[in-house]
XYZ file of C-alpha atoms in Angstrom:
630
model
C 17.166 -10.612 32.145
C 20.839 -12.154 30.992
C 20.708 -15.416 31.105
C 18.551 -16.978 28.636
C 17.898 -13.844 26.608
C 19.389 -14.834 23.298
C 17.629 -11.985 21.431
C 19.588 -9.321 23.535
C 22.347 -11.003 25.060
C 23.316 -13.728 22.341
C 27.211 -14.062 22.798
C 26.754 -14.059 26.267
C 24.609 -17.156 26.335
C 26.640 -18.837 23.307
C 29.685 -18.984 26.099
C 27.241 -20.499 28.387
C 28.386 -24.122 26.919
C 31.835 -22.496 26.854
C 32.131 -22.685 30.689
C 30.597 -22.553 33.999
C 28.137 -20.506 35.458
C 27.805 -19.832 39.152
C 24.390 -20.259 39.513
C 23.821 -19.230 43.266
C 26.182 -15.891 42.900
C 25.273 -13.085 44.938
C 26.578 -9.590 45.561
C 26.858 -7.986 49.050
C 25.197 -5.087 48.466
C 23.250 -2.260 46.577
C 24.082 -0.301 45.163
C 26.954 -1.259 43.174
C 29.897 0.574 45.058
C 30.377 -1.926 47.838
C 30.255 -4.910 45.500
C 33.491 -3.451 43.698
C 35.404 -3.066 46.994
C 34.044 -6.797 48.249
C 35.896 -7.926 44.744
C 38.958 -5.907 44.969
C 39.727 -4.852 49.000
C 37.611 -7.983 50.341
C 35.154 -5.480 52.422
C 32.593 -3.115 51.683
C 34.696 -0.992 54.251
C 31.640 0.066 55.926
C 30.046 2.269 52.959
C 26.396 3.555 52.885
C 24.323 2.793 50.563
C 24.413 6.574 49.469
C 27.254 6.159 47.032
C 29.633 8.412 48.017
C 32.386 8.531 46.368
C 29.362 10.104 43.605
C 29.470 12.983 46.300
C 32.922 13.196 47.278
C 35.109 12.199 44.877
C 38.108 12.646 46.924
C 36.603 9.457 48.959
C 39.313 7.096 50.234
C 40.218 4.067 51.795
C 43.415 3.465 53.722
C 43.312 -0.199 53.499
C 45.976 -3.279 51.608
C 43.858 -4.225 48.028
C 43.908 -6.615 45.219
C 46.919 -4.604 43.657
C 48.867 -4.679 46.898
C 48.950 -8.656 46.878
C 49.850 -8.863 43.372
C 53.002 -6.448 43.617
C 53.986 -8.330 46.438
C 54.385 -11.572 45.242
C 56.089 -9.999 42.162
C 53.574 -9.996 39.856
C 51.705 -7.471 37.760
C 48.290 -5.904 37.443
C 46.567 -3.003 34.938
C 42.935 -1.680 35.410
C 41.781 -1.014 31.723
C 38.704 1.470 31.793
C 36.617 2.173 28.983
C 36.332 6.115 27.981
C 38.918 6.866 30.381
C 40.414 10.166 29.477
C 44.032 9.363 30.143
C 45.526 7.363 32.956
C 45.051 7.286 36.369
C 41.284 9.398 35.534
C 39.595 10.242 38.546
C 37.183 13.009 36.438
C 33.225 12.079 35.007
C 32.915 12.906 31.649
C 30.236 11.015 29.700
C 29.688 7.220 29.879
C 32.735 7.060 32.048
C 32.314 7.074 36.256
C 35.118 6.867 38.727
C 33.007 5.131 41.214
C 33.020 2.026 39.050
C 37.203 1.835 39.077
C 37.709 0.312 42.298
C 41.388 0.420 42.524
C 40.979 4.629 42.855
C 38.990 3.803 46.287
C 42.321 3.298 47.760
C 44.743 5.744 49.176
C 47.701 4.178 48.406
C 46.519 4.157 44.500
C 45.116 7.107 44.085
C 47.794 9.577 46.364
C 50.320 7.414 44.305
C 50.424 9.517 40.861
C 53.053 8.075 38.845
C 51.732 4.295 40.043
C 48.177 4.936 39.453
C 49.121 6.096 36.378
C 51.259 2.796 35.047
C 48.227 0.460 36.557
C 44.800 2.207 35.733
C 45.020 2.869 31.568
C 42.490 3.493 29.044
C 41.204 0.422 27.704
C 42.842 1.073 24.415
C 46.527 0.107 25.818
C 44.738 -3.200 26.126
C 45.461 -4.762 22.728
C 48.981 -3.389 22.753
C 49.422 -5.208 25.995
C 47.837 -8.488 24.634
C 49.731 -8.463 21.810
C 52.929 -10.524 23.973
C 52.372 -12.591 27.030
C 55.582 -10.811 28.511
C 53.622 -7.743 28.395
C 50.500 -8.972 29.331
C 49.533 -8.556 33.096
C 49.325 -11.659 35.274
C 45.881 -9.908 36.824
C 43.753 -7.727 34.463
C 40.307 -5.758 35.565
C 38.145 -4.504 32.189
C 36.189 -1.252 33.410
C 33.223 -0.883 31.657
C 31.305 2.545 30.946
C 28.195 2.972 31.863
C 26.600 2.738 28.396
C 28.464 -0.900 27.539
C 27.998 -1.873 31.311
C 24.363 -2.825 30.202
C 22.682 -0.012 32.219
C 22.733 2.892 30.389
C 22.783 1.819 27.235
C 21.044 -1.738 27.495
C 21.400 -5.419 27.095
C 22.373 -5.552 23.514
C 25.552 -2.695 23.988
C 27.139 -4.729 26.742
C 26.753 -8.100 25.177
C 28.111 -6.725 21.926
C 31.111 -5.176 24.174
C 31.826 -8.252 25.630
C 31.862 -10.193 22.178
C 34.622 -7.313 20.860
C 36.832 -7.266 24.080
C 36.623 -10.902 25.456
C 37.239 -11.961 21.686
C 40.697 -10.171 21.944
C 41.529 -11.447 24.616
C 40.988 -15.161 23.640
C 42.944 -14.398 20.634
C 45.800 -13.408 22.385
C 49.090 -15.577 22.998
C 48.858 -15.214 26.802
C 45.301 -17.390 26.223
C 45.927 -19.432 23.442
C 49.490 -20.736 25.297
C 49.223 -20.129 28.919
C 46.809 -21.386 31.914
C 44.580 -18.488 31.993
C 40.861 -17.744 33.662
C 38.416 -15.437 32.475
C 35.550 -14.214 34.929
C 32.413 -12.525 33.873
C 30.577 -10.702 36.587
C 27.937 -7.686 37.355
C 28.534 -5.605 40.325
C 24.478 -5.953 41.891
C 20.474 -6.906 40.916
C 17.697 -4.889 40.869
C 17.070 -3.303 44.132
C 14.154 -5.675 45.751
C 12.435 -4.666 49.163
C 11.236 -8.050 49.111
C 13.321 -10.123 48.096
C 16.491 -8.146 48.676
C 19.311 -11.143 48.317
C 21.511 -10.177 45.164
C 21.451 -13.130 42.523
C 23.283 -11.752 39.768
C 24.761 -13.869 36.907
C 28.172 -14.920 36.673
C 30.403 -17.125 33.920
C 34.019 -18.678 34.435
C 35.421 -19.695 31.174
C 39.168 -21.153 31.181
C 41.608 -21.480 28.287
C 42.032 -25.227 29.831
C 40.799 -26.955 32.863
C 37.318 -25.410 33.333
C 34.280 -27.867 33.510
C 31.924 -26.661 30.022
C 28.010 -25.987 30.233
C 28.461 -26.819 34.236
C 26.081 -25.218 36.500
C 27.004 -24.917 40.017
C 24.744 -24.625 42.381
C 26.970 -23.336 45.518
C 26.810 -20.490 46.910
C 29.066 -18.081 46.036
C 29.830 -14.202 46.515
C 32.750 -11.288 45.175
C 34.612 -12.830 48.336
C 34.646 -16.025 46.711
C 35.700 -14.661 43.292
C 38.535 -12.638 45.133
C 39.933 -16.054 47.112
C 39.775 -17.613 43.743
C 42.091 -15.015 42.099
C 44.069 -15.189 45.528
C 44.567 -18.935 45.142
C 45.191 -18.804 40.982
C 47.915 -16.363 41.744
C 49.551 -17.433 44.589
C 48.458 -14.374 46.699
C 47.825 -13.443 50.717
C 44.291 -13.353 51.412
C 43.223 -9.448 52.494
C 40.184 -9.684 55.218
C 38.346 -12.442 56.982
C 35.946 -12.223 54.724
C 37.894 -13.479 51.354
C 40.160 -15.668 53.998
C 37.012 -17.725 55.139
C 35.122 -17.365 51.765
C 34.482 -20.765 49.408
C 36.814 -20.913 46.572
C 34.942 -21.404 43.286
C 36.340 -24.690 42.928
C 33.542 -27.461 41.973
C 33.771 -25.161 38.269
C 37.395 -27.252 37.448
C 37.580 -30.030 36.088
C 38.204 -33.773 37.972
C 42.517 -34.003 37.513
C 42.588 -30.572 36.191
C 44.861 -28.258 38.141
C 42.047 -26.528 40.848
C 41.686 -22.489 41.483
C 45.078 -22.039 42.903
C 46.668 -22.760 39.032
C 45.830 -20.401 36.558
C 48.798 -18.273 36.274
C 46.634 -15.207 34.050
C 43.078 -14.703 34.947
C 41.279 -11.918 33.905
C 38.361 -10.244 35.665
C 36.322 -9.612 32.560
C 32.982 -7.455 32.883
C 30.798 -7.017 30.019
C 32.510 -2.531 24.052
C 31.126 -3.051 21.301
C 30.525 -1.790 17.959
C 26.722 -1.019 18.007
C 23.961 -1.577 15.051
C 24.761 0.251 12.072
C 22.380 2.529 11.015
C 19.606 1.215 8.385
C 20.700 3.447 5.668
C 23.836 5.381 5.014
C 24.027 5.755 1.364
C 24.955 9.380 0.135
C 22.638 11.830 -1.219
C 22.858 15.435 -1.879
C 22.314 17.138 1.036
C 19.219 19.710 0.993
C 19.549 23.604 0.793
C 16.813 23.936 3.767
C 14.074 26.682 1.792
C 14.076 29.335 5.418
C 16.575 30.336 7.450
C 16.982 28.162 11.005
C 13.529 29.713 12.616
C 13.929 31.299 16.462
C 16.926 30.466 18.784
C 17.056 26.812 18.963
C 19.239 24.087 21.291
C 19.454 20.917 19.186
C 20.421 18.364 22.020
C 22.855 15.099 21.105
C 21.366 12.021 23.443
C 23.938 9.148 22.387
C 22.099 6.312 24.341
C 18.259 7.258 22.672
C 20.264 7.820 19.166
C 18.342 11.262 18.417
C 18.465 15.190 18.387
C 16.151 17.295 20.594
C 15.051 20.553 19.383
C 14.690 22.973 22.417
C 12.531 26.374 21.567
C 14.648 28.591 24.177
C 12.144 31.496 24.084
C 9.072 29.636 24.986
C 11.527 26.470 26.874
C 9.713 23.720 25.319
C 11.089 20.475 23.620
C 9.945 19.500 20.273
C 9.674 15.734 18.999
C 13.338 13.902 19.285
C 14.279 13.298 15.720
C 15.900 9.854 14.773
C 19.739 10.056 14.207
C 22.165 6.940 14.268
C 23.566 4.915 16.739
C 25.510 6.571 19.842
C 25.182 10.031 18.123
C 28.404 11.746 19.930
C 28.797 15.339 18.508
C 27.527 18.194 16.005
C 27.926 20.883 14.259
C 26.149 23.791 12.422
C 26.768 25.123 9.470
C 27.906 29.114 9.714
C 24.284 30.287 8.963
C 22.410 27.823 11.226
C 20.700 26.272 8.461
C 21.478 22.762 8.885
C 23.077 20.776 11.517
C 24.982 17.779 10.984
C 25.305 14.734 13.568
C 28.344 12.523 14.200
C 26.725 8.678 14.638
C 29.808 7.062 16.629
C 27.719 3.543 16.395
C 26.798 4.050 12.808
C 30.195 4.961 11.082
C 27.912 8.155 9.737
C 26.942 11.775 9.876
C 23.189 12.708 9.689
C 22.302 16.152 8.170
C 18.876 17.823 9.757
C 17.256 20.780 8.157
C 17.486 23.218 11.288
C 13.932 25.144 10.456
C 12.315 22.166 9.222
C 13.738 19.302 11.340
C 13.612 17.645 8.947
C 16.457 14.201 8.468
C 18.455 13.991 5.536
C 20.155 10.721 4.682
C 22.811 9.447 6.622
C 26.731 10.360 5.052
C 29.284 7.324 5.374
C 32.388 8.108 6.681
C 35.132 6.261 8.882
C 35.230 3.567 11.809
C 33.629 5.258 15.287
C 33.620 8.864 14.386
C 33.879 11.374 17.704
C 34.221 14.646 16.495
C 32.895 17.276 13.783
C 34.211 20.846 12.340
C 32.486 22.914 9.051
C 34.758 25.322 7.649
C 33.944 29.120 8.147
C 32.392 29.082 4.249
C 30.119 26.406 4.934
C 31.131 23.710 1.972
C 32.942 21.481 4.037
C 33.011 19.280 7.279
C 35.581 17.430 8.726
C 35.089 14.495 10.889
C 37.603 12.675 12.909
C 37.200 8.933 12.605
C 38.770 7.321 16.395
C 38.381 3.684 15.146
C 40.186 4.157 11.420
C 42.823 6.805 12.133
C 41.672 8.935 9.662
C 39.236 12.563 9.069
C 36.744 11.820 6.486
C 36.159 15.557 4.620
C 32.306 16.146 3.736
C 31.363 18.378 0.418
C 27.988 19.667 2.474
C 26.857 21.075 -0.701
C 26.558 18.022 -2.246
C 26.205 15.430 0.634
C 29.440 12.978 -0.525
C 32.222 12.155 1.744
C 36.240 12.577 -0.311
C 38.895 10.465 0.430
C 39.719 9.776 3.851
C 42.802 11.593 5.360
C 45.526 9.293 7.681
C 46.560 11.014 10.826
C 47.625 10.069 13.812
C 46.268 7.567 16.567
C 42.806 7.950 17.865
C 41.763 11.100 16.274
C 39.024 12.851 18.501
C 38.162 16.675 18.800
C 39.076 18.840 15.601
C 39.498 22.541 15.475
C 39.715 25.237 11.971
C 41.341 28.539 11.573
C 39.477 31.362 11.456
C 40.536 31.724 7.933
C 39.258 28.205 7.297
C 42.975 27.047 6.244
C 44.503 24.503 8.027
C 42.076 21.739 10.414
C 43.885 20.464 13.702
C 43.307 17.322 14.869
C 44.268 15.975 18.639
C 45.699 12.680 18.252
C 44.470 11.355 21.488
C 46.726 7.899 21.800
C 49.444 9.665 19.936
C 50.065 12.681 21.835
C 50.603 14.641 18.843
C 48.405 17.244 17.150
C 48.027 16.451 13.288
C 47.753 19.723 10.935
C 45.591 19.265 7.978
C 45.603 21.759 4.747
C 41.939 21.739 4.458
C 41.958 22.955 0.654
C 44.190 19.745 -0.610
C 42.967 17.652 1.838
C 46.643 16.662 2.691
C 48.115 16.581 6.419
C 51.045 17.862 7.423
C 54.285 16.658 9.866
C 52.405 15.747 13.090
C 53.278 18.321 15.885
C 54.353 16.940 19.357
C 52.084 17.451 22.052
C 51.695 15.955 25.980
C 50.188 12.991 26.311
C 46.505 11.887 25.582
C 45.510 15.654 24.391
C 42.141 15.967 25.490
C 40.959 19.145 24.095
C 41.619 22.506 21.650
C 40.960 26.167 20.528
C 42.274 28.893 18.729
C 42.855 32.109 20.024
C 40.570 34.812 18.179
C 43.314 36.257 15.519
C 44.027 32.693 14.760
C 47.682 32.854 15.235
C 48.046 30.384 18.484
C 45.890 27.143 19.057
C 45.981 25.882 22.904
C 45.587 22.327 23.321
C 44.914 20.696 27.047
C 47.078 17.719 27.759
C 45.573 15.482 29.934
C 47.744 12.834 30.835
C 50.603 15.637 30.914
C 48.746 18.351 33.287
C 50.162 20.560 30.901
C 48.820 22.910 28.059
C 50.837 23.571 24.876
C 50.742 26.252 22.454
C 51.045 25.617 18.725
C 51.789 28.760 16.506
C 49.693 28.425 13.619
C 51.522 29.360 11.178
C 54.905 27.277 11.282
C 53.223 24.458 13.221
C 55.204 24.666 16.410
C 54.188 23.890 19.822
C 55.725 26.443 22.166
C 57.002 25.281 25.995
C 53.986 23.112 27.700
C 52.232 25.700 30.651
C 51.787 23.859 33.610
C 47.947 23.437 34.464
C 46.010 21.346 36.999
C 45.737 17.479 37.222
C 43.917 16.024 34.372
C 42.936 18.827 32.314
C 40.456 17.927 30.407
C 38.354 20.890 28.620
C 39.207 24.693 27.680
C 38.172 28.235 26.676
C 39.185 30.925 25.169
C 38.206 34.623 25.745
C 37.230 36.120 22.696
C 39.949 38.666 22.613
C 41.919 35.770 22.694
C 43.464 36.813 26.289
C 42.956 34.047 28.301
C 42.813 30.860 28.378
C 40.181 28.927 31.260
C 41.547 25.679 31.809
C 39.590 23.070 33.638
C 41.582 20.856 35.660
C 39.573 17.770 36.007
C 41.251 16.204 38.979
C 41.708 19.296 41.299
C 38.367 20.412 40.769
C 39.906 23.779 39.766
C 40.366 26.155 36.995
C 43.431 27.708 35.725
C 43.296 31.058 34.149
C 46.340 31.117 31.445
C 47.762 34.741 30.381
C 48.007 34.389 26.250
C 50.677 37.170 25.989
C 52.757 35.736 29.273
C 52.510 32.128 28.187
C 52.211 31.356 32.305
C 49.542 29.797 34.534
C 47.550 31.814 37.068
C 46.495 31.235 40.247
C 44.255 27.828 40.761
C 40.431 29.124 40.846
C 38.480 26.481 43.102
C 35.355 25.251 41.376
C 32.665 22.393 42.536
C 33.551 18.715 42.137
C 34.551 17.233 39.305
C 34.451 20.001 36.611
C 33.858 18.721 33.497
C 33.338 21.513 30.761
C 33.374 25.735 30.246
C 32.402 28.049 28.097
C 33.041 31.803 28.077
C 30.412 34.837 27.727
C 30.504 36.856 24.271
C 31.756 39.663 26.360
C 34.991 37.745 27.402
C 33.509 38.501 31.072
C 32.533 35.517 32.734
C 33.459 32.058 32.665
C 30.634 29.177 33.237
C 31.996 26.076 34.582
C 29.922 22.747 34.900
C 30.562 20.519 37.872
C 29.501 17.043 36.972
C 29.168 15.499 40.586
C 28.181 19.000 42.538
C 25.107 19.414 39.617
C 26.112 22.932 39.685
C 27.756 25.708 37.294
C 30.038 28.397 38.426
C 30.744 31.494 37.297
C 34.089 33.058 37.173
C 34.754 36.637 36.946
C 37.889 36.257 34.589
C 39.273 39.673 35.100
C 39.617 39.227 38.836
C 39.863 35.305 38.641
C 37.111 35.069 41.236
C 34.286 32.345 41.584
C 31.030 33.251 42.067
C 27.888 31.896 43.897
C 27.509 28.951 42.713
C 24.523 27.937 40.524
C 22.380 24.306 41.077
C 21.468 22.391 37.677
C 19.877 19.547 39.325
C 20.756 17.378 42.097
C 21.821 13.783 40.597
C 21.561 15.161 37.083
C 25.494 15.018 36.747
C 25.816 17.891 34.291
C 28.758 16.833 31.794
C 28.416 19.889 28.655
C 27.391 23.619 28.519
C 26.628 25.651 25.470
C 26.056 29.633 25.264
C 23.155 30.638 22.651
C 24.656 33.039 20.128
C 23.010 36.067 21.866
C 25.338 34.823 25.070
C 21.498 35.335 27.270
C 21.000 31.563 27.807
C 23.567 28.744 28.327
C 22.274 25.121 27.801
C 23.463 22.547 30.539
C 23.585 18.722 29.909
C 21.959 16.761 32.421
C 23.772 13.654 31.237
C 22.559 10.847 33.807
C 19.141 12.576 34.405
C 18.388 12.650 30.776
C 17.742 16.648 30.856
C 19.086 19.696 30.180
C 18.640 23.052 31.953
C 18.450 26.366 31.188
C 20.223 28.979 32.468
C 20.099 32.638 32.147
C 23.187 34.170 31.917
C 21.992 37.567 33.328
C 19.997 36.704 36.194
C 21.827 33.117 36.837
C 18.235 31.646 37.679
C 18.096 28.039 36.423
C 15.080 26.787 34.305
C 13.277 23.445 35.717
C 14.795 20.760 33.899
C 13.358 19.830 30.365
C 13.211 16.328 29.325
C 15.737 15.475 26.280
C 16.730 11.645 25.578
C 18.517 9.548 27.447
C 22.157 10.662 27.911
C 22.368 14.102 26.325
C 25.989 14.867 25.677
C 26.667 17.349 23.287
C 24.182 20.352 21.914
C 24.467 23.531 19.196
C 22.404 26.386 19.072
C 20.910 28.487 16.407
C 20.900 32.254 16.652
């Protein structure tokens, strides 16, 4: 399905004259799990085939690893994971899985905060890193998500990532002037009852030294990728299994210093920028001739590119309508007329006529937008641009994007007053919160924040915005009208979502790591106790009545409730074994709250009165955000 296809996986086979493949390479098991210990541990450590660190996320291994060799012979190492939230993330949110980042397997990473945290980054420190050999580590492992690692999102999205990534890392120094080793793997095949050996493709490429368009034809598995690292680097073996295991060494070539020279290889697996969308010039945006029709869910699947309109009354889907590429977020406007969809692949928002469904033509705005706010009037959105640094403002009346607006680094989720003044934007790499007068256009003095702030709201007067620090397990409150942040409130590990009552009381923090919730006093400024929710909570939203707090558990496939006066779970509710639930949105009403079945490619309904679950409705692949009309 790789190698060979030139249509889908073109860079991929262009490096095929570039280097060597290993043409007999075959994983130990599936699925993938035990492949990514084999590589990194040098033993599948005895694992079912049941995945289950996808069921227990607290799954460990007590055991010497990859990283353990490398700090020992004085050396250094970094794990760089696509769409982590912060460092050291052990959540799943999205694209991003923590069964895929081996080094968290192991106790002596994971029970290790302050380590894991300097060795398993976001792949975003990578280019920083690059940018110097002294900072770049003698052993690097690229994470992939699971929409670039070519199975969520296809052929095409991981060939494109590896084309952006591998690219940067052949430009940098550490390449261009040192003995360095690149290996391209895939963690298993198709699962065969046959036929169940598993061939999967693999391609060494060398900054010097490594035999070009060579085939080899022994037979190799992850324990002979792992004793070739061992040898480049100088490093003890770990098991039998790596100690015994053939070296890939036929790949160098004849006088060329063999495996055990490389001083810098990098474990490479399959980012990219995706298609742009077909058309994106601007157009007045249409005045939609009827109000938004019934209660409606329109549901965000980033891997099909379209919107799913959901009929809640009668709990039927209607036909997906065609957005851009890796659609990530929306928004309505304040009367539910029109909805407007942020195309992270296409650069572009896409405007849809809420009672018509019917597309408008896409609006332009910057590099790999993420998130999306209209202002309480309705004439303008803003739209935080990740890949440019900037929020792009939108005049919805007449479909045109203004000038862009510089803020800080890695702009994601965006929140507006309640008097539609100032816009905040989270400035995820910068750990700052940028403050933007939304009737000038012009931002403000960036305020300081924790690090990688993950998510926002306002409190119902307007007067205090609480922002969740992820990579600080801290939340900070900003007054809104000097632009302050007050003393960080201690939260959980790894928050990573929030909600606010609408009195503006309290504050539901989801603490990503802990699998808990923290309830946070507004008028104390101070953390209650820890609430204990289902595994891996992901996302919460709060009933109109300020009553009940609904929090999804992405590897339990369950929601609980939380009584927020007493700060008391509830039974807990099932969404869908396997469906890994990553999003929840309340209708207007507050009856019906629509769950994302992200991996399952469904959402559920759930009624908020009788906490009966719908049977899961079909959406496109990968729903991960959804807005509903009243």
């Amino acid at each position: 399905a790789v190698v060979g296809n030139r249509r889908q996986a073109p860079y991929y086979n262009s490096l095929l004259s570039e280097g060597s493949q290993l043409g007999q390479m075959y994983a130990e098991e599936h699925p993938s799990d035990g492949n990514y210990l084999a590589l990194a541990g040098g033993s599948t450590f005895g694992i079912p085939l049941t995945d289950p660190l996808e069921i227990n996320s607290q799954y460990t291994i007590r055991a010497p690893n990859l990283g353990d060799r490398v700090d020992a012979a004085g050396e250094t190492w970094k794990d760089y994971e696509e769409s982590a939230a912060g460092p050291c993330d052990d959540t799943v949110h999205g694209y991003y899985w923590n069964d895929d980042l081996p080094p968290m397997y192991f106790a002596d990473v994971r029970n290790r905060p302050a380590y894991c945290s300097a060795h398993v980054v976001p792949l975003e420190s990578m280019a920083g890193d690059l940018s110097r050999t002294s900072s770049t580590p003698n052993f690097t492992w690229v994470g992939i998500n699971d929409c670039d690692d070519m199975e969520g999102c296809g052929i095409r999205a991981g060939d494109r990532f590896l084309a952006n990534q591998l690219g940067h890392i052949m430009r940098s120094p550490a390449w261009r002037t040192q003995r360095s080793l690149a290996i391209i793997t895939f963690d298993e095949d198709a699962y065969d009852h046959e036929h169940p050996p598993q061939r999967v493709p693999t391609l060494v490429l060398g900054s010097s030294g490594v035999r070009r368009a060579y085939v080899s034809h022994a037979r190799y598995t992850h324990y002979s990728l792992l004793r070739t690292i061992e040898g480049a680097l100088g490093l003890h073996t770990l098991t039998r299994n790596d100690r015994y295991a053939r070296a890939v060494n036929d790949i160098f070539r004849a006088g060329a210093p063999g495996a055990t020279a490389p001083p810098s290889p990098y474990v490479a697996r399959h980012t990219p920028t995706p298609p742009r969308e077909g058309s994106s010039r601007p157009q007045p945006a249409a005045t939609p001739a009827s109000g938004p029709g019934p209660p409606t869910a329109f549901v965000v699947s980033s891997a099909a590119g379209t919107v799913t309109p959901i009929t809640l009354a009668s709990r039927t889907a209607g036909r997906p309508i065609r957005v851009g590429h890796d659609p990530q977020a929306i928004a309505l406007s304040p009367d539910g007329g029109m909805a407007y969809v942020v195309n992270s692949g296409s650069d572009s928002v896409t405007p849809i006529q809420t009672a018509t469904r019917r597309r408008e033509r896409a609006i332009p705005v910057g590099d790999d937008p993420r998130g999306i706010a209209v202002t309480p009037d309705g004439r303008t959105a803003f739209v935080s641009n990740a890949g440019s640094d900037t929020v792009t403002p939108i005049d919805l009346r007449a479909g045109t994007p203004g000038v862009a607006i510089p803020v800080g680094a890695d702009p994601r989720r965006l929140a507006i007053t309640p008097d539609g003044r100032t816009v905040y934007v989270l400035d995820w790499r910068g750990g700052e919160v940028t403050p933007i007068d939304a009737r000038t256009g012009r931002s403000r003095a960036p305020i300081h924040v924790g690090s990688y702030p993950s998510s926002i709201v306002i409190a119902g007067d307007g007067r205090l915005a609480y922002v969740a620090n992820y990579g600080s397990n801290t939340v900070t409150p900003v007054t809104t009208s000097s632009d302050r942040a007050g003393p960080p409130i201690p939260a959980g590990q790894a928050p990573d979502a929030l909600a606010v009552t609408p009195d503006g009381a309290t504050v539901e923090v989801v603490d990503g790591d802990t699998d808990s919730v923290t309830p946070i006093a507004t008028g104390r400024g101070r953390p209650g106790r820890a609430i204990r929710v289902g595994v891996s909570p992901e996302a919460v939203a709060i009933s109109r009545s300020g009553s009940t707090a609904y929090v999804v558990n992405t590897i339990s496939g369950t929601v609980t409730p939380i009584d927020v006066a007493r700060g008391r779970a509830g039974k807990t509710i099932s969404v869908g074994s396997y469906a890994y639930p990553t999003g929840i949105t309340l209708a207007p009403d507050g009856r019906t709250a629509v769950v994302s079945g992200t991996y399952a490619g469904t959402v559920t309904l759930l009624n908020t009165r009788t906490r009966a679950a719908s049977r899961p409705i079909k959406v496109g692949g990968l729903p991960v955000a959804a807005a509903i009309t009243r």
